[in-house]
Amino acid sequence: MRILHSPLQELLQARPDLHPQRYFKSSLTALSHAIEDLVLNGKDKPLVIANFQRERFYRTETRRYQQIAQRTDQVYVLATPESNFASAAEPYETIPFDHRDQLVNEWHLVVVGQEYTACLICQEHFTPDAPPVIDQARQFEGIWTFDRQISCQVAHLLLARILVYRPELAQKIQQARVRFSLNAIPLMASVGRGSIDAVTFTERLVTHLQASQYRLLKAYRTIATQERQERLVNSITTAIRRSLNLHEILTTAVEELGRTFEHCRCLLYRCDRIYQDVTIEYEALAPGMTALKGETWLLVDNPLFQAAVATEKAIAVTDVTKLPSLQANPALTTLLSRSRIRSWLLVPVIYQETLLGMLEIHHTGAEPYIWQEQDVGLVEAIANQVGVALIQAQAYIRLEELNNQLAALERTRSNLIAIVGHELRTPLSTIQICLETLASEPEMTLEMQQVMLQTALTDAERLRKLTQDFITLSRLESGQVHWQLEPISLQECLNLALNSLKAWWSPQDLARIAVNLPSKLPLVLADGEGLVQVLTKLIDNALKFAPDGKVTIKARSLKNKLASKRTSLIEVCIADTGRGIEPSQLEAIFTRFSQEEEYLRRISSGTGLGLAICRQIVQGLGGQIWAESRGKNQGSQFYFTVPVS
């Protein structure tokens, strides 16, 4: 049922002398409560009619109207139903009206008694295109009066509207009209005021206005807190979107927190569940506070940290001096005293159940600070954004690593094609030429035939070594090599390596090798074949790149530098006086297909696999390999270690 006419408009048409005023909802609420208090505190049994617009507004006043119904049997409450309002079992009459009725936009409270009357009849004021406001700031226009004639006139209009929706109440409404002389309404009788308790009404009105103002201020504080939280979260979100620089993002997060908690210290550090200690990475300080950035903290003995990690929730301590678990820890007591922490808030940075770090706020005032719910919520919101930033940065780093790996793989493929193509084509061409010459020149002298045959055999050996290097490196990198570790003599392995070099180096070249091993060198724990291969390749390289120089082989005993391993090591050094290596290339030469400079490929054959194979073997035997050089024409020294048996 749609009723277009408004009780307020009907009243204003009948009484053009009335001038509507504008009220905020907070003021109307206070007025309504003060008028209702007149009923609750008086001895009269008046007619009470209230329109709450919607059922949800009525629900907050249910108890008051149950109390009012104990004072009088003529209570009518109107509202647009949203749930069970129409069937509510209350000691007063509930009148559900159509949501298209004009009553949905109006606020009414009419009290008509024998001793006094009161009337509040308003219509909500809507401003086109205005932004939404909080409920207490909604505006209404209408009439507020104690005038008996106006109050009776409005009651007459509302009772007529009630009959439209609840015709079964006709007898009860007729009784009200007779009891309160409403049948003669509207009549232009003389204006008169009811006898109200002005003192009580004024006191109650002031009380309700103060309560309304308090609620309004509380609502504004809530909005301000939400705005502050949204601003902080937005600033950090903007930093995350603007940059992938993790240092910049985390610095921004701490600085923003520092601006919010002006008199506190804000810390951020990265950690996980198994961290024993941590270094403070990011800090924002209030003036006069002691800086903690760069310090290392022991986490395993910090009960607050452990509690935050275990519960995955914020830990807020109002007064650290009241926690026996902190005071019983000497290290923590020293930290609390030096950093002047009085109130402590720890919020874990967690992403998908993974601990990534910790945000801490330290209040250092003389009096404890009570952490509010909004404080904790704010820091938790920042921690969530920091977690996203950390995961995003890690993903970016992994993506960069993957891109680098793909680029390296592409370079390897290109090098493989270029180097292997060259290394295969050259000996194959030589072998083919020698064999074709032998086949097509039967008159060739025996001496020339021997030269051709020896050349073909040399290049065939070169092909065999090339193929063997590829197979060896592939097996090493795939983990298919199983080392047979046994106590062996380094001197014996060196002798085997030198003997194998005689096949492709002349006695004059081998004479340039000086061996300087201690007489009482202990046995090493190694795979003999692998160790011989390393020595052979390193000595072969030294001879190749020092054609007119000297090669020196030395060894010494030393302690393992790794704290977790207490065994001794043998360090072997193969040094040459050749052309040397640029310091920037000392690590790169141990990668596959690497040679120190392009032109070395033109002066010496090779695929660049030898040193890569040496590294794989030495690391597999439990040692390390590295190179040293002062630069071009300064010679080179190649070192590797193997464990002592």
XYZ file of C-alpha atoms in Angstrom:
645
model
C 0.000 0.000 0.000
C 1.619 3.258 -1.134
C 0.614 6.460 0.699
C 2.150 9.568 -0.824
C 0.920 12.239 1.601
C 3.115 13.138 4.570
C 1.777 13.906 8.095
C 4.311 16.733 8.350
C 3.195 18.282 5.082
C -0.481 17.960 6.111
C 0.318 19.745 9.370
C 2.198 22.559 7.620
C -0.653 23.033 5.135
C -3.158 23.262 7.991
C -0.890 25.511 10.036
C 1.019 27.888 7.691
C 2.110 29.872 10.749
C 4.501 27.085 11.748
C 8.147 27.351 10.671
C 10.167 24.132 10.498
C 13.628 24.018 12.054
C 16.584 21.845 11.080
C 18.009 19.293 13.505
C 20.765 16.704 13.494
C 19.738 13.177 14.377
C 21.849 13.360 17.535
C 19.725 16.301 18.701
C 16.461 14.544 17.836
C 17.590 11.467 19.762
C 18.257 13.602 22.852
C 14.879 15.373 22.495
C 13.048 12.082 22.057
C 14.670 10.566 25.127
C 13.903 13.658 27.215
C 10.223 13.532 26.143
C 10.082 9.798 26.868
C 11.562 10.477 30.314
C 8.573 12.754 31.007
C 6.352 9.719 30.529
C 8.572 7.430 32.584
C 8.907 9.883 35.471
C 5.335 11.229 35.460
C 2.077 9.950 36.902
C -0.020 10.566 33.768
C -1.028 7.748 31.422
C -0.703 9.488 28.055
C -1.125 8.476 24.444
C 2.321 7.790 22.929
C 2.879 7.454 19.162
C 6.422 6.962 17.767
C 7.644 6.480 14.210
C 11.181 5.073 13.914
C 11.319 4.996 10.083
C 12.935 1.539 9.952
C 12.918 -1.463 12.203
C 16.691 -1.356 12.796
C 16.341 2.140 14.361
C 13.521 0.875 16.578
C 15.446 -2.110 17.936
C 17.797 0.067 20.001
C 14.776 1.584 21.792
C 12.830 -1.597 22.499
C 13.586 -1.645 26.224
C 12.522 1.995 26.737
C 9.168 1.359 25.081
C 8.632 -1.758 27.132
C 9.050 0.464 30.212
C 6.737 3.132 28.749
C 4.098 0.433 28.077
C 4.078 -0.318 31.808
C 2.907 3.288 32.381
C 0.135 3.454 29.759
C -1.860 1.129 27.548
C -1.968 3.589 24.631
C 1.448 3.106 22.988
C 1.834 2.779 19.202
C 5.182 2.176 17.454
C 5.482 2.507 13.664
C 8.356 1.268 11.480
C 9.099 -0.336 8.124
C 9.564 -4.050 8.891
C 12.928 -5.633 8.096
C 12.634 -8.919 9.988
C 10.044 -9.931 12.638
C 8.718 -6.473 13.548
C 5.209 -7.223 12.283
C 4.870 -10.275 14.547
C 6.765 -8.911 17.565
C 5.089 -9.865 20.857
C 5.366 -6.582 22.754
C 3.131 -4.951 25.419
C 2.422 -2.121 22.947
C 1.049 -1.969 19.432
C 3.528 -2.341 16.533
C 2.397 -0.939 13.196
C 4.426 -2.056 10.175
C 3.959 0.265 7.200
C 4.793 -0.043 3.524
C 8.370 0.839 2.579
C 6.930 3.216 -0.061
C 5.018 5.199 2.564
C 6.266 8.745 3.239
C 6.599 7.731 6.894
C 9.853 6.005 5.949
C 11.457 9.447 5.619
C 9.959 10.934 8.796
C 10.628 10.908 12.542
C 7.638 11.296 14.900
C 7.102 11.249 18.621
C 3.773 12.484 19.997
C 2.735 12.398 23.663
C -0.776 13.511 24.592
C -1.689 13.312 28.265
C -4.175 14.910 30.614
C -1.503 17.115 32.194
C 0.892 17.830 29.315
C 1.567 17.232 25.624
C 4.756 17.052 23.506
C 5.255 16.730 19.801
C 8.278 16.028 17.597
C 7.466 15.666 13.894
C 10.297 15.861 11.326
C 11.204 14.796 7.830
C 14.716 13.735 6.828
C 16.569 16.276 4.708
C 18.502 14.866 1.746
C 21.141 16.879 -0.151
C 21.544 15.753 -3.774
C 24.993 14.295 -4.629
C 26.159 14.782 -1.030
C 28.642 12.202 0.302
C 27.308 9.735 2.886
C 27.541 10.864 6.523
C 27.594 9.001 9.806
C 24.186 8.165 11.264
C 24.300 10.771 14.034
C 25.020 13.545 11.517
C 21.886 12.952 9.434
C 19.716 16.086 9.155
C 15.938 16.528 9.643
C 13.515 19.426 9.223
C 10.361 19.752 11.316
C 8.536 20.966 14.412
C 9.257 20.459 18.101
C 6.640 21.842 20.500
C 4.684 21.368 23.717
C 1.637 23.080 22.155
C -1.452 20.992 22.987
C -3.372 21.826 19.811
C -0.429 20.929 17.521
C 0.290 17.786 19.488
C -3.363 16.683 19.320
C -3.532 17.532 15.628
C -0.451 15.403 14.834
C -1.816 12.570 17.010
C -5.103 12.738 15.053
C -3.196 12.414 11.730
C -1.042 9.522 12.919
C -3.972 7.582 14.405
C -5.688 7.824 11.043
C -2.543 6.419 9.395
C -2.421 3.596 11.948
C -5.993 2.601 11.105
C -4.993 2.186 7.453
C -2.471 -0.505 8.400
C -4.168 -1.938 11.506
C -7.964 -1.571 11.077
C -8.503 -4.128 13.847
C -7.323 -1.439 16.302
C -10.328 0.808 15.538
C -11.980 0.274 18.947
C -8.746 0.923 20.888
C -8.015 4.036 18.834
C -11.563 5.313 19.381
C -11.027 4.931 23.118
C -7.859 7.046 22.820
C -9.675 9.727 20.863
C -12.402 9.939 23.464
C -10.007 9.835 26.434
C -7.756 12.598 25.067
C -10.472 14.640 23.247
C -9.070 14.042 19.768
C -12.375 13.647 17.855
C -12.719 17.422 17.460
C -9.296 17.733 15.830
C -8.424 19.759 13.857
C -10.064 22.822 15.398
C -8.468 26.260 15.524
C -8.831 26.493 19.275
C -6.803 28.828 21.406
C -3.183 27.866 21.851
C -2.348 26.424 25.210
C 0.592 24.618 26.827
C 0.504 21.544 28.920
C 1.844 21.639 32.406
C 5.227 19.881 32.069
C 7.972 19.400 34.606
C 10.357 21.912 33.014
C 13.218 21.254 35.425
C 13.156 17.508 34.896
C 12.789 17.891 31.155
C 15.728 20.331 30.936
C 17.987 18.162 33.080
C 17.167 15.060 31.067
C 17.602 16.892 27.768
C 21.069 18.145 28.777
C 22.031 14.665 29.934
C 20.941 13.086 26.659
C 22.612 15.820 24.609
C 25.880 15.168 26.442
C 25.542 11.425 25.875
C 24.769 12.061 22.222
C 27.768 14.369 21.930
C 29.992 11.729 23.539
C 28.804 9.076 21.091
C 29.336 11.503 18.226
C 32.877 12.293 19.372
C 33.578 8.599 19.797
C 32.318 7.973 16.266
C 34.538 10.736 14.924
C 37.529 9.325 16.800
C 36.811 5.947 15.266
C 36.646 7.514 11.819
C 39.898 9.406 12.474
C 41.591 6.185 13.579
C 40.339 4.367 10.492
C 41.495 7.242 8.309
C 44.938 7.159 9.931
C 45.184 3.409 9.432
C 44.046 3.643 5.817
C 46.521 6.447 5.161
C 49.394 4.409 6.561
C 48.405 1.264 4.700
C 47.924 3.246 1.480
C 51.320 4.924 1.811
C 53.053 1.579 2.241
C 50.995 -0.009 -0.523
C 52.018 2.873 -2.773
C 55.665 2.314 -1.856
C 55.310 -1.386 -2.727
C 53.747 -0.587 -6.082
C 56.201 2.199 -6.848
C 59.379 0.266 -6.153
C 60.706 -3.266 -5.911
C 63.512 -1.983 -3.702
C 62.900 -3.882 -0.470
C 65.116 -1.540 1.567
C 63.075 1.467 0.425
C 59.764 -0.242 1.210
C 60.750 -1.383 4.710
C 62.300 1.995 5.500
C 59.029 3.672 4.496
C 57.014 1.301 6.705
C 59.111 2.038 9.798
C 59.153 5.795 9.167
C 55.364 5.907 8.765
C 54.916 3.994 12.007
C 57.336 6.384 13.676
C 55.197 9.355 12.627
C 52.098 7.694 14.059
C 53.652 6.603 17.365
C 55.462 9.888 17.921
C 56.981 9.133 21.312
C 58.021 5.554 20.625
C 60.795 3.568 18.998
C 59.743 1.499 15.951
C 61.832 -1.510 14.888
C 61.647 -3.968 12.016
C 63.847 -7.001 11.451
C 63.598 -10.104 9.303
C 63.649 -13.549 10.886
C 62.054 -16.976 10.825
C 61.017 -19.536 13.421
C 64.495 -21.058 13.826
C 66.457 -17.802 14.221
C 68.679 -17.841 17.307
C 69.637 -14.177 16.989
C 68.915 -11.280 14.683
C 70.377 -7.928 13.671
C 68.105 -4.869 13.902
C 67.819 -3.620 10.314
C 65.272 -0.784 10.347
C 64.495 1.762 13.052
C 62.542 4.996 13.562
C 63.277 7.014 16.694
C 61.694 9.829 18.636
C 64.155 12.595 19.594
C 66.393 11.727 22.541
C 65.987 7.950 22.278
C 68.840 5.439 22.181
C 69.387 3.927 18.722
C 69.367 0.122 18.495
C 69.870 -0.249 14.739
C 72.734 -2.593 13.907
C 72.646 -4.380 17.261
C 72.368 -8.162 17.453
C 69.630 -9.532 19.713
C 69.346 -13.045 21.086
C 65.832 -14.239 20.282
C 65.878 -17.729 21.707
C 65.719 -16.411 25.304
C 63.124 -13.686 24.659
C 59.770 -15.027 25.957
C 57.792 -12.249 24.241
C 59.276 -13.074 20.842
C 58.674 -16.777 21.378
C 55.054 -16.112 22.416
C 54.397 -13.952 19.336
C 55.864 -16.645 17.077
C 53.991 -19.491 18.805
C 50.583 -17.769 18.730
C 51.153 -15.886 15.430
C 49.483 -12.924 17.122
C 50.508 -9.551 18.494
C 51.907 -9.462 22.045
C 51.172 -6.191 23.879
C 52.823 -5.562 27.260
C 51.697 -2.482 29.162
C 54.461 -2.560 31.775
C 57.540 -4.752 31.293
C 58.537 -4.239 34.944
C 55.523 -6.318 35.983
C 56.591 -9.406 33.982
C 58.721 -11.812 36.096
C 59.765 -13.750 32.966
C 61.518 -10.636 31.636
C 63.018 -9.523 34.933
C 64.485 -12.993 35.555
C 66.544 -12.851 32.337
C 69.805 -10.893 32.882
C 70.353 -10.231 29.155
C 66.807 -8.925 28.725
C 67.034 -6.871 31.902
C 70.163 -5.179 30.535
C 68.450 -4.536 27.196
C 65.338 -3.084 28.861
C 67.422 -0.817 31.051
C 69.701 0.398 28.263
C 66.914 0.948 25.711
C 64.489 2.285 28.395
C 61.608 0.110 27.179
C 58.578 0.476 29.481
C 55.742 -0.766 27.242
C 56.388 -3.277 24.463
C 54.335 -4.268 21.411
C 55.483 -7.117 19.140
C 53.602 -7.948 15.935
C 54.839 -10.874 13.800
C 55.077 -10.386 10.032
C 53.425 -13.544 8.674
C 52.470 -14.490 5.138
C 50.598 -17.751 4.532
C 51.699 -19.182 7.914
C 55.352 -18.319 7.206
C 57.137 -16.041 9.679
C 59.059 -13.389 7.749
C 59.961 -10.825 10.397
C 58.871 -8.838 13.434
C 57.572 -5.298 13.971
C 58.173 -3.833 17.419
C 56.991 -0.615 19.094
C 58.781 0.504 22.280
C 57.223 3.115 24.558
C 59.983 4.655 26.665
C 58.022 7.101 28.805
C 58.168 7.259 32.580
C 54.594 5.928 32.823
C 53.355 2.717 31.172
C 51.397 3.008 27.943
C 48.151 1.080 27.554
C 48.079 -0.331 24.036
C 44.652 0.305 22.535
C 42.895 -2.100 20.212
C 43.286 0.363 17.352
C 47.056 0.588 18.022
C 47.442 -3.164 17.670
C 45.152 -3.254 14.633
C 47.145 -0.504 12.955
C 50.507 -2.241 13.421
C 48.982 -5.554 12.294
C 47.735 -3.877 9.101
C 51.246 -2.546 8.452
C 52.725 -5.992 9.198
C 50.419 -7.520 6.578
C 51.666 -5.050 3.972
C 55.281 -5.673 4.968
C 54.675 -9.409 4.535
C 53.372 -8.810 1.020
C 56.430 -6.654 0.248
C 58.844 -9.317 1.526
C 57.185 -12.077 -0.482
C 57.060 -9.848 -3.549
C 60.746 -8.970 -3.211
C 61.691 -12.627 -2.762
C 59.670 -13.539 -5.842
C 61.411 -10.789 -7.800
C 64.841 -11.998 -6.648
C 63.961 -15.561 -7.633
C 62.742 -14.307 -10.994
C 66.003 -12.438 -11.510
C 67.960 -15.547 -10.573
C 65.903 -17.601 -12.984
C 66.471 -15.043 -15.732
C 70.196 -15.106 -15.012
C 70.175 -18.887 -15.138
C 68.336 -18.825 -18.439
C 70.787 -16.259 -19.804
C 73.692 -18.389 -18.611
C 72.106 -21.447 -20.201
C 71.768 -19.572 -23.476
C 75.407 -18.480 -23.287
C 76.397 -22.066 -22.526
C 74.460 -23.290 -25.530
C 76.087 -20.715 -27.779
C 79.534 -21.492 -26.378
C 78.912 -25.195 -26.758
C 78.016 -24.802 -30.415
C 80.922 -22.450 -31.143
C 83.651 -24.190 -29.147
C 82.660 -27.767 -29.797
C 82.099 -26.963 -33.455
C 85.604 -25.576 -33.674
C 87.238 -28.280 -31.537
C 85.551 -31.078 -33.477
C 85.941 -29.644 -36.949
C 89.668 -28.894 -36.708
C 90.949 -32.385 -35.734
C 88.419 -34.093 -37.967
C 89.627 -32.028 -40.907
C 93.233 -32.885 -40.107
C 92.467 -36.603 -39.772
C 90.507 -36.569 -43.036
C 93.313 -34.829 -44.933
C 95.961 -37.208 -43.596
C 93.920 -40.310 -44.446
C 92.989 -39.040 -47.924
C 96.642 -38.244 -48.598
C 97.724 -41.723 -47.507
C 95.053 -43.291 -49.696
C 95.735 -41.190 -52.818
C 99.544 -41.063 -52.684
C 100.866 -44.653 -52.818
C 104.265 -43.348 -53.932
C 104.678 -41.358 -50.690
C 107.859 -42.077 -48.816
C 107.719 -44.184 -45.704
C 108.943 -41.250 -43.600
C 106.129 -39.010 -44.900
C 103.566 -41.753 -44.298
C 104.719 -41.963 -40.671
C 104.311 -38.184 -40.297
C 100.780 -38.304 -41.722
C 99.840 -41.245 -39.535
C 101.252 -39.651 -36.389
C 99.353 -36.400 -37.103
C 96.087 -38.305 -37.517
C 96.703 -40.229 -34.299
C 97.469 -37.003 -32.375
C 94.254 -35.349 -33.483
C 92.283 -38.541 -32.811
C 93.632 -38.431 -29.240
C 92.568 -34.794 -29.061
C 89.029 -35.813 -30.057
C 89.036 -38.594 -27.488
C 90.059 -36.204 -24.716
C 87.389 -33.705 -25.783
C 84.686 -36.353 -25.739
C 85.937 -37.691 -22.417
C 85.806 -34.189 -20.865
C 82.174 -33.758 -21.891
C 81.247 -37.160 -20.489
C 83.169 -36.550 -17.256
C 81.645 -33.108 -16.595
C 78.143 -34.386 -17.364
C 78.532 -37.274 -14.914
C 80.012 -34.996 -12.237
C 77.252 -32.404 -12.493
C 74.496 -35.022 -12.470
C 75.923 -36.738 -9.367
C 76.583 -40.032 -11.121
C 80.196 -40.273 -9.936
C 80.753 -42.309 -6.772
C 84.134 -41.630 -5.204
C 86.233 -44.440 -3.780
C 87.909 -42.616 -0.908
C 91.051 -44.241 0.484
C 94.340 -43.152 2.092
C 96.784 -42.448 -0.719
C 100.088 -40.647 -1.179
C 100.009 -37.267 -2.877
C 103.503 -37.946 -4.237
C 102.338 -41.134 -5.956
C 99.354 -39.347 -7.538
C 101.669 -36.568 -8.739
C 104.049 -39.124 -10.311
C 101.108 -40.717 -12.177
C 99.995 -37.286 -13.410
C 103.506 -36.423 -14.661
C 103.782 -39.766 -16.431
C 100.489 -39.192 -18.239
C 101.753 -35.785 -19.408
C 104.707 -37.433 -21.188
C 102.299 -38.595 -23.912
C 101.797 -35.035 -25.245
C 104.587 -32.924 -23.706
C 108.275 -33.158 -24.676
C 111.005 -33.880 -22.092
C 112.201 -30.275 -22.459
C 108.720 -29.011 -21.444
C 108.476 -31.407 -18.524
C 111.901 -30.303 -17.380
C 110.415 -26.897 -16.557
C 108.370 -28.469 -13.736
C 109.825 -28.117 -10.229
C 108.329 -30.338 -7.521
C 108.733 -29.175 -3.924
C 106.774 -31.490 -1.609
C 107.586 -31.968 2.114
C 109.261 -35.267 2.879
C 106.820 -36.202 5.661
C 103.578 -35.189 3.993
C 100.685 -37.213 5.483
C 98.439 -39.409 3.370
C 95.304 -37.815 1.954
C 91.796 -39.277 1.924
C 90.798 -39.106 -1.737
C 89.821 -40.980 -4.867
C 93.096 -41.705 -6.618
C 91.787 -41.466 -10.172
C 90.037 -38.151 -9.477
C 93.076 -36.638 -7.740
C 95.360 -37.661 -10.601
C 92.944 -36.088 -13.078
C 92.958 -32.769 -11.165
C 96.773 -32.700 -10.992
C 97.069 -33.578 -14.663
C 94.736 -30.854 -15.857
C 96.229 -28.137 -13.641
C 99.829 -28.963 -14.657
C 98.790 -29.201 -18.325
C 97.209 -25.716 -18.075
C 100.309 -24.296 -16.394
C 102.581 -25.633 -19.154
C 100.204 -24.433 -21.857
C 99.963 -20.835 -20.639
C 103.631 -20.489 -19.629
C 105.424 -21.749 -22.799
C 108.747 -20.225 -21.799
C 108.249 -20.095 -18.050
C 108.574 -22.298 -15.022
C 105.954 -24.437 -13.239
C 106.251 -25.103 -9.491
C 104.311 -27.693 -7.520
C 104.147 -27.252 -3.717
C 102.072 -28.630 -0.837
C 101.613 -27.970 2.878
C 99.461 -29.067 5.789
C 96.894 -26.699 7.323
C 93.837 -26.708 9.579
C 90.354 -26.704 8.066
C 88.920 -23.167 8.181
C 85.362 -24.466 8.695
C 84.418 -24.449 12.372
C 82.164 -27.439 11.880
C 85.096 -29.572 10.599
C 88.130 -30.148 12.813
C 90.112 -32.339 10.353
C 93.386 -31.233 8.757
C 93.855 -30.500 5.080
C 96.628 -30.662 2.513
C 96.894 -27.556 0.342
C 98.423 -28.087 -3.089
C 99.689 -25.155 -5.164
C 100.575 -25.308 -8.870
C 102.160 -22.018 -9.862
C 103.469 -20.768 -13.196
C 105.308 -17.699 -14.442
C 103.106 -17.302 -17.503
C 100.824 -14.522 -18.718
C 98.659 -14.439 -15.580
C 94.921 -13.811 -15.118
C 92.999 -10.592 -14.518
C 91.689 -10.572 -10.901
C 88.128 -10.013 -12.140
C 88.296 -13.346 -14.012
C 89.641 -15.521 -11.194
C 86.194 -16.932 -10.375
C 84.803 -17.032 -13.912
C 87.542 -19.337 -15.215
C 86.071 -22.219 -13.195
C 82.750 -22.098 -15.095
C 82.006 -24.250 -18.107
C 83.325 -23.143 -21.519
C 85.237 -20.280 -19.892
C 88.683 -19.097 -20.945
C 90.215 -15.926 -19.587
C 90.127 -13.989 -22.845
C 88.900 -14.638 -26.321
C 92.337 -14.473 -27.879
C 93.542 -17.328 -25.644
C 91.349 -19.565 -27.762
C 93.358 -18.508 -30.750
C 96.730 -19.315 -29.144
C 95.705 -22.536 -27.415
C 93.149 -25.197 -28.103
C 90.624 -26.222 -25.496
C 86.967 -26.077 -24.561
C 87.216 -24.372 -21.183
C 85.964 -27.510 -19.436
C 89.154 -28.465 -17.624
C 88.889 -26.132 -14.626
C 85.139 -26.799 -14.305
C 85.944 -30.505 -14.066
C 88.663 -29.816 -11.481
C 86.231 -27.849 -9.292
C 83.605 -30.607 -9.418
C 86.175 -33.267 -8.473
C 87.818 -31.274 -5.656
C 84.469 -30.321 -4.103
C 83.322 -33.919 -4.402
C 86.413 -34.999 -2.448
C 85.606 -32.505 0.331
C 88.029 -29.733 -0.613
C 88.064 -26.315 -2.271
C 89.799 -24.928 -5.342
C 90.702 -21.344 -6.237
C 93.156 -19.262 -8.224
C 95.303 -16.223 -7.505
C 97.091 -13.848 -9.852
C 98.326 -10.268 -9.809
C 97.244 -9.732 -13.408
C 98.634 -9.989 -16.914
C 102.183 -11.312 -17.227
C 102.365 -11.792 -13.442
C 101.944 -15.564 -13.405
C 99.171 -17.638 -11.834
C 98.772 -19.866 -8.784
C 96.098 -22.571 -8.606
C 95.318 -23.963 -5.155
C 93.198 -26.880 -4.043
C 92.746 -28.731 -0.768
C 92.051 -32.358 0.116
C 91.415 -33.854 3.585
C 94.175 -35.663 5.410
C 93.493 -39.351 6.026
